[in-house]
One Martini backbone bead per residue (centre of mass of N, CA, C, O) as a GRO file, in nm:
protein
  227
    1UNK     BB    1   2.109  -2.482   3.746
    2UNK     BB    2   2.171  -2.345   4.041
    3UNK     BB    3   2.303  -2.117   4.082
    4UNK     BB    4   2.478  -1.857   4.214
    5UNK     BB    5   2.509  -1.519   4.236
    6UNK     BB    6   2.805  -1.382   4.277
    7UNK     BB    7   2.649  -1.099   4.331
    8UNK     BB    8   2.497  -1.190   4.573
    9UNK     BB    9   2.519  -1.087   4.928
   10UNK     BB   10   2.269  -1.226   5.061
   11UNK     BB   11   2.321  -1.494   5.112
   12UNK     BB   12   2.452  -1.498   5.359
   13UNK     BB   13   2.277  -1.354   5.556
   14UNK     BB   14   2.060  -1.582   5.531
   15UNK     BB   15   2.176  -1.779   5.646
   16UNK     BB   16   2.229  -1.625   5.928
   17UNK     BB   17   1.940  -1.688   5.990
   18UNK     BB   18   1.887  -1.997   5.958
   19UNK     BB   19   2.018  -2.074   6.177
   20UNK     BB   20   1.913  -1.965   6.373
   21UNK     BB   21   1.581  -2.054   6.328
   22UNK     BB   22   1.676  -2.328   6.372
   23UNK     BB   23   1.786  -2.331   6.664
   24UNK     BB   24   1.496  -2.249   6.760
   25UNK     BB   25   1.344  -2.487   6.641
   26UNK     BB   26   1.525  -2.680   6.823
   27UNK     BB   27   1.572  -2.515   7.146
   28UNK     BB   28   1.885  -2.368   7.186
   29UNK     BB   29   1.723  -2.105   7.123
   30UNK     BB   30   1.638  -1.767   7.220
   31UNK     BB   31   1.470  -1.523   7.379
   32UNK     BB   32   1.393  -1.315   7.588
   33UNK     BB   33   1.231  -1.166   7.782
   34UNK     BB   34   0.976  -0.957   7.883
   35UNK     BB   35   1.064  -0.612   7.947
   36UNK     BB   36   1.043  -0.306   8.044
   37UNK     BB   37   1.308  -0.237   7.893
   38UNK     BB   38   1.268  -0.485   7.689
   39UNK     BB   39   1.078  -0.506   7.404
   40UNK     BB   40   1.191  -0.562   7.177
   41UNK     BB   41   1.372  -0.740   6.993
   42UNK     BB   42   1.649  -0.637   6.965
   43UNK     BB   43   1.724  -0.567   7.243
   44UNK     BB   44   1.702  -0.917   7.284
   45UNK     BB   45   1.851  -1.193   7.390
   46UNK     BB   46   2.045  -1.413   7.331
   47UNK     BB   47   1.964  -1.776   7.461
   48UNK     BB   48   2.106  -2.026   7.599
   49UNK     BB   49   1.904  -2.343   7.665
   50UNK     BB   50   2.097  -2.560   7.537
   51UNK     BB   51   2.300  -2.783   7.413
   52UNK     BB   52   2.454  -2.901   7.214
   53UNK     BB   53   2.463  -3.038   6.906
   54UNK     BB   54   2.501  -3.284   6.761
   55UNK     BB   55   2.669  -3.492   6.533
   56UNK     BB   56   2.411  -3.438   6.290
   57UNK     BB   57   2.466  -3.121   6.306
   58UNK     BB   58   2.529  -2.915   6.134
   59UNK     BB   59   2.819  -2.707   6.170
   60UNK     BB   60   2.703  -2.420   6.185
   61UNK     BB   61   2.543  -2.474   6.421
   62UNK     BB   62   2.808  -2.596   6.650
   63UNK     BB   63   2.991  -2.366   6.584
   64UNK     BB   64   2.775  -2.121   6.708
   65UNK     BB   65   2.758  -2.251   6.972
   66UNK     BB   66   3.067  -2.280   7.041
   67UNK     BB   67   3.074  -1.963   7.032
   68UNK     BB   68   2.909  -1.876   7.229
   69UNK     BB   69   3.013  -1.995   7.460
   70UNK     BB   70   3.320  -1.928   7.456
   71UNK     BB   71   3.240  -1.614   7.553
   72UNK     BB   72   3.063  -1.673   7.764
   73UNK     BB   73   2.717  -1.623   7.868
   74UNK     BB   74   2.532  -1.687   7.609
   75UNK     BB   75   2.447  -1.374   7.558
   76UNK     BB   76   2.314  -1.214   7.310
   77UNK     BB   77   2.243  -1.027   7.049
   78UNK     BB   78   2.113  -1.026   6.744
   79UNK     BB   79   2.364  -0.858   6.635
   80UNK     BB   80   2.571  -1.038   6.723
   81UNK     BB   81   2.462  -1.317   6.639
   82UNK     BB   82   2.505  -1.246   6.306
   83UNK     BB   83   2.818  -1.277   6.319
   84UNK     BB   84   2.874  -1.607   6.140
   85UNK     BB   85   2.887  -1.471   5.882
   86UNK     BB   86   3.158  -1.418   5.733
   87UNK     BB   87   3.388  -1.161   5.734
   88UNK     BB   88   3.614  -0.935   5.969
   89UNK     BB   89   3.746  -0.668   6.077
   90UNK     BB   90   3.656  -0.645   6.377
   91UNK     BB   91   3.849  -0.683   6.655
   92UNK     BB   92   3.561  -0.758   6.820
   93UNK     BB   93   3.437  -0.996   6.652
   94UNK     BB   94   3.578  -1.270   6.578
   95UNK     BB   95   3.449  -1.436   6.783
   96UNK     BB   96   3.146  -1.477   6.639
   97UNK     BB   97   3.256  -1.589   6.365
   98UNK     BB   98   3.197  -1.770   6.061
   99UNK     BB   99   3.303  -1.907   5.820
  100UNK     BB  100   3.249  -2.014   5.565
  101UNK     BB  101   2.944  -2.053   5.494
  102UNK     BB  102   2.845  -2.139   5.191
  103UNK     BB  103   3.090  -2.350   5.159
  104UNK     BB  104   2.981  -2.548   5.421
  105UNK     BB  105   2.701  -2.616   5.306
  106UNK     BB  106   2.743  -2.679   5.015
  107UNK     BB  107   2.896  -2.965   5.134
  108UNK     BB  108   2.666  -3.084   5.266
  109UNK     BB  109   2.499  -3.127   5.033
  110UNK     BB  110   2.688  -3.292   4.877
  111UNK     BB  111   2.687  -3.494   5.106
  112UNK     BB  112   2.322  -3.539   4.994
  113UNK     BB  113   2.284  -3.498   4.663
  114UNK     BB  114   2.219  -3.176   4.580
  115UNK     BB  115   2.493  -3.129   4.492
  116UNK     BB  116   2.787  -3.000   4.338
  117UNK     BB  117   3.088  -2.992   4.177
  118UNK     BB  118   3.290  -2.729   4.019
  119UNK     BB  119   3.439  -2.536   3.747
  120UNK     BB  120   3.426  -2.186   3.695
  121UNK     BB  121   3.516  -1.956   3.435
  122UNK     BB  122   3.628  -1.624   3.512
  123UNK     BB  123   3.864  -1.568   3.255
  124UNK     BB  124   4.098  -1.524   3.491
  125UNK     BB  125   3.917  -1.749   3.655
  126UNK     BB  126   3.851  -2.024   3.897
  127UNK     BB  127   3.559  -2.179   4.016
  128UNK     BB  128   3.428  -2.307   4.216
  129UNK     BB  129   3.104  -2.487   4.243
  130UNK     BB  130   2.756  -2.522   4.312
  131UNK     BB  131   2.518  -2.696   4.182
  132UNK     BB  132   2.238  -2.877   4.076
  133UNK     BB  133   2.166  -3.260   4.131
  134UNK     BB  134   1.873  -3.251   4.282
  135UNK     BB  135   1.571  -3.143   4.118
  136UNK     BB  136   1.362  -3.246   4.257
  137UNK     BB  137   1.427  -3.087   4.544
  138UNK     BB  138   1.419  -2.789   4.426
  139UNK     BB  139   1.098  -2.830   4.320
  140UNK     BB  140   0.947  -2.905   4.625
  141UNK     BB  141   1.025  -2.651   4.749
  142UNK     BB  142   0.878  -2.474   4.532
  143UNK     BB  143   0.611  -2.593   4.583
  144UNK     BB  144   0.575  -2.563   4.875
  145UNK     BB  145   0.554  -2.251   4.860
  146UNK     BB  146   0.373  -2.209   4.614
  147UNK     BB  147   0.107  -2.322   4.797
  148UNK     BB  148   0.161  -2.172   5.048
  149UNK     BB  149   0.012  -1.917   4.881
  150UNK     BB  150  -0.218  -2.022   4.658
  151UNK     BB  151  -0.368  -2.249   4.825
  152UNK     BB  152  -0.291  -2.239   5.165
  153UNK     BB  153  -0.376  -1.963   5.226
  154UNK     BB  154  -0.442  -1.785   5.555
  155UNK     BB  155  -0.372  -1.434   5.623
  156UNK     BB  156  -0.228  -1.560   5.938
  157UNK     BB  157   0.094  -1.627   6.037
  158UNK     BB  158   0.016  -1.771   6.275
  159UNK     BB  159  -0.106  -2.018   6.073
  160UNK     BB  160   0.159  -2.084   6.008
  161UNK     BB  161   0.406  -2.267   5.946
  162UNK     BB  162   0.703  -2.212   6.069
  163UNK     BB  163   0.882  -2.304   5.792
  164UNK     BB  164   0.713  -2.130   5.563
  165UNK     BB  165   0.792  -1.873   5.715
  166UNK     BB  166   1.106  -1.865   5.703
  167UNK     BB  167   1.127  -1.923   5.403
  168UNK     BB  168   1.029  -1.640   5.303
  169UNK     BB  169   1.218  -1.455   5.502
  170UNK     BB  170   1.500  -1.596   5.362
  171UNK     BB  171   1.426  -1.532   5.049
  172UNK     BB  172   1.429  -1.210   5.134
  173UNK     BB  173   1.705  -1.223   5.242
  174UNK     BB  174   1.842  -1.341   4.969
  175UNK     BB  175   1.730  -1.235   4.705
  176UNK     BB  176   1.519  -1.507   4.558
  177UNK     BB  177   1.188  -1.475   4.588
  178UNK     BB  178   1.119  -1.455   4.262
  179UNK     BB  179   1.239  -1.739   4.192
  180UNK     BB  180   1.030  -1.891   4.304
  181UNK     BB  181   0.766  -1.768   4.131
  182UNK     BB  182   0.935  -1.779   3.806
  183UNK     BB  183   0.710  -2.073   3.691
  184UNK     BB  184   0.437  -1.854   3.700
  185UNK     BB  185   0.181  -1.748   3.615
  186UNK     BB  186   0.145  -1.471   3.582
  187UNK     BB  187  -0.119  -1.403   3.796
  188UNK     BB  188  -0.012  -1.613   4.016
  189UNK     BB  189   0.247  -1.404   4.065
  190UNK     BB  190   0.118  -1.152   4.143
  191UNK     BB  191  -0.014  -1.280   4.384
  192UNK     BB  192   0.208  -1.393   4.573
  193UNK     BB  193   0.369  -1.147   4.550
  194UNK     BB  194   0.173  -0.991   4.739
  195UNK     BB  195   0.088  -1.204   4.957
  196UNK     BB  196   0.403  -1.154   5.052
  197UNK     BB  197   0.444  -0.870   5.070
  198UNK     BB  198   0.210  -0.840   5.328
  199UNK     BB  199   0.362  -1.006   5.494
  200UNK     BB  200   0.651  -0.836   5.486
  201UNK     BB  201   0.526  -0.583   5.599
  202UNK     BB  202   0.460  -0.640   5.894
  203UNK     BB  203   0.470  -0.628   6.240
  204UNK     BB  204   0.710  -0.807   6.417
  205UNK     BB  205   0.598  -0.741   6.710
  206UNK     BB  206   0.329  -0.799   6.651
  207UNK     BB  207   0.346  -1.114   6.556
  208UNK     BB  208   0.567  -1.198   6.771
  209UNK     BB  209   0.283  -1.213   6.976
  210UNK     BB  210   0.044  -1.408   6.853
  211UNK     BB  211   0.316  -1.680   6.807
  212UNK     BB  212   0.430  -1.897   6.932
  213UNK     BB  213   0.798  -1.966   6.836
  214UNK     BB  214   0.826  -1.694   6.605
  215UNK     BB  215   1.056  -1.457   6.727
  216UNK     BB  216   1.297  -1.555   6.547
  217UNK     BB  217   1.183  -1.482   6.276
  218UNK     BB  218   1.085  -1.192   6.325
  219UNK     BB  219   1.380  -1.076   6.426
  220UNK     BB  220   1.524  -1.131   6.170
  221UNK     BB  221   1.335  -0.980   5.971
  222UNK     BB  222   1.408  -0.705   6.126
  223UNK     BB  223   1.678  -0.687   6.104
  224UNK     BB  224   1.693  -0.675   5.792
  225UNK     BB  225   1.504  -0.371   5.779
  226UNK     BB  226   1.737  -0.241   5.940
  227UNK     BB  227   1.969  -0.273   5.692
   0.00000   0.00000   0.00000
């Protein structure tokens, strides 16, 4: 029905790459250039490079924007840029953090048509949530995934379309990936998740070395491999 798994923790973690990486390819944030001092990913600061977005861009990604910019100089780490998501007990973070991300984003969508609201009844209490009401919209997506790794497949991540790239990279960051896959075909479903397998095993600081506009994508995923 499109519900998410109450107990699925990583949701929240996968919307806060989604975040950057949608950032990044929309040009307001970058990583730092390579130097000799910082040459990972991970130790490369995220740097604002253009203005917020306008008043059309999702909230998550304005408030994201404008919390990096009124800390000081716009440059974080990745580690420290991924506090956007979810809440932090530590006084030192506060300011970097971004409440109910899934929650907001949730209802984004339901004001697209692609979610619904309801209430479900957990026992001793009932709780919100968005199931899917535009399955056409979760059916194309699925389809887009499921294409691109057994039609469409490549063999070579930098020839990849870059929010493919991303959509795969955040699917397993979400601990989803499975769920694209589960209305192939035994053997088509075993093709996919090897050959998604092997995209996701790759070393990220060399992938995202040998495909321009992509080291937000492998930054992300490196971040998840070290969690």
């Amino acid at each position: 029905q499109g519900y998410t798994s109450f107990w699925n923790d990583c949701i929240s973690s996968g919307l806060r790459g989604g975040i950057l990486i949608e950032l990044a390819l929309r040009g307001r944030i970058r990583l730092e250039p390579l130097s000799l001092r910082k040459k990972r990913l991970l130790e490369r600061k995220v740097r604002l490079c253009r203005s917020l977005p306008g008043a059309g861009s999702p909230v998550s990604m304005q408030d994201t924007m404008e919390g990096w910019k009124n800390t000081g100089s716009g440059k974080q780490t990745l580690t420290r840029a991924s506090h956007p998501s979810g809440e932090t007990w530590n006084p030192f973070k506060l300011q970097y953090q971004l409440r109910n991300v899934r929650e907001r984003l949730a209802k984004a969508l339901v004001e697209k048509g692609i979610l619904t609201t309801e209430k479900q009844n957990f026992l001793l209490f009932d709780m919100t949530t968005h199931p899917v009401s535009n399955a056409s919209e979760k059916q194309r997506l699925l389809k887009k995934l499921q294409e691109s790794v057994l039609e469409r497949w490549v063999n070579e991540p930098q020839r990849m379309e870059r929010r493919t790239l991303a959509l795969l990279v955040l699917a397993h960051a979400s601990d989803v990936l499975e769920n694209v896959f589960a209305s192939l075909a035994d053997d088509k479903y075993d093709v996919a998740m090897n050959r998604t397998k092997d995209l996701l095993d790759m070393d990220p600081e060399v992938e995202a070395a040998k495909a321009k506009g992509t080291e937000m994508i492998w930054a992300v995923l490196a971040a998840f491999n070290k969690s």
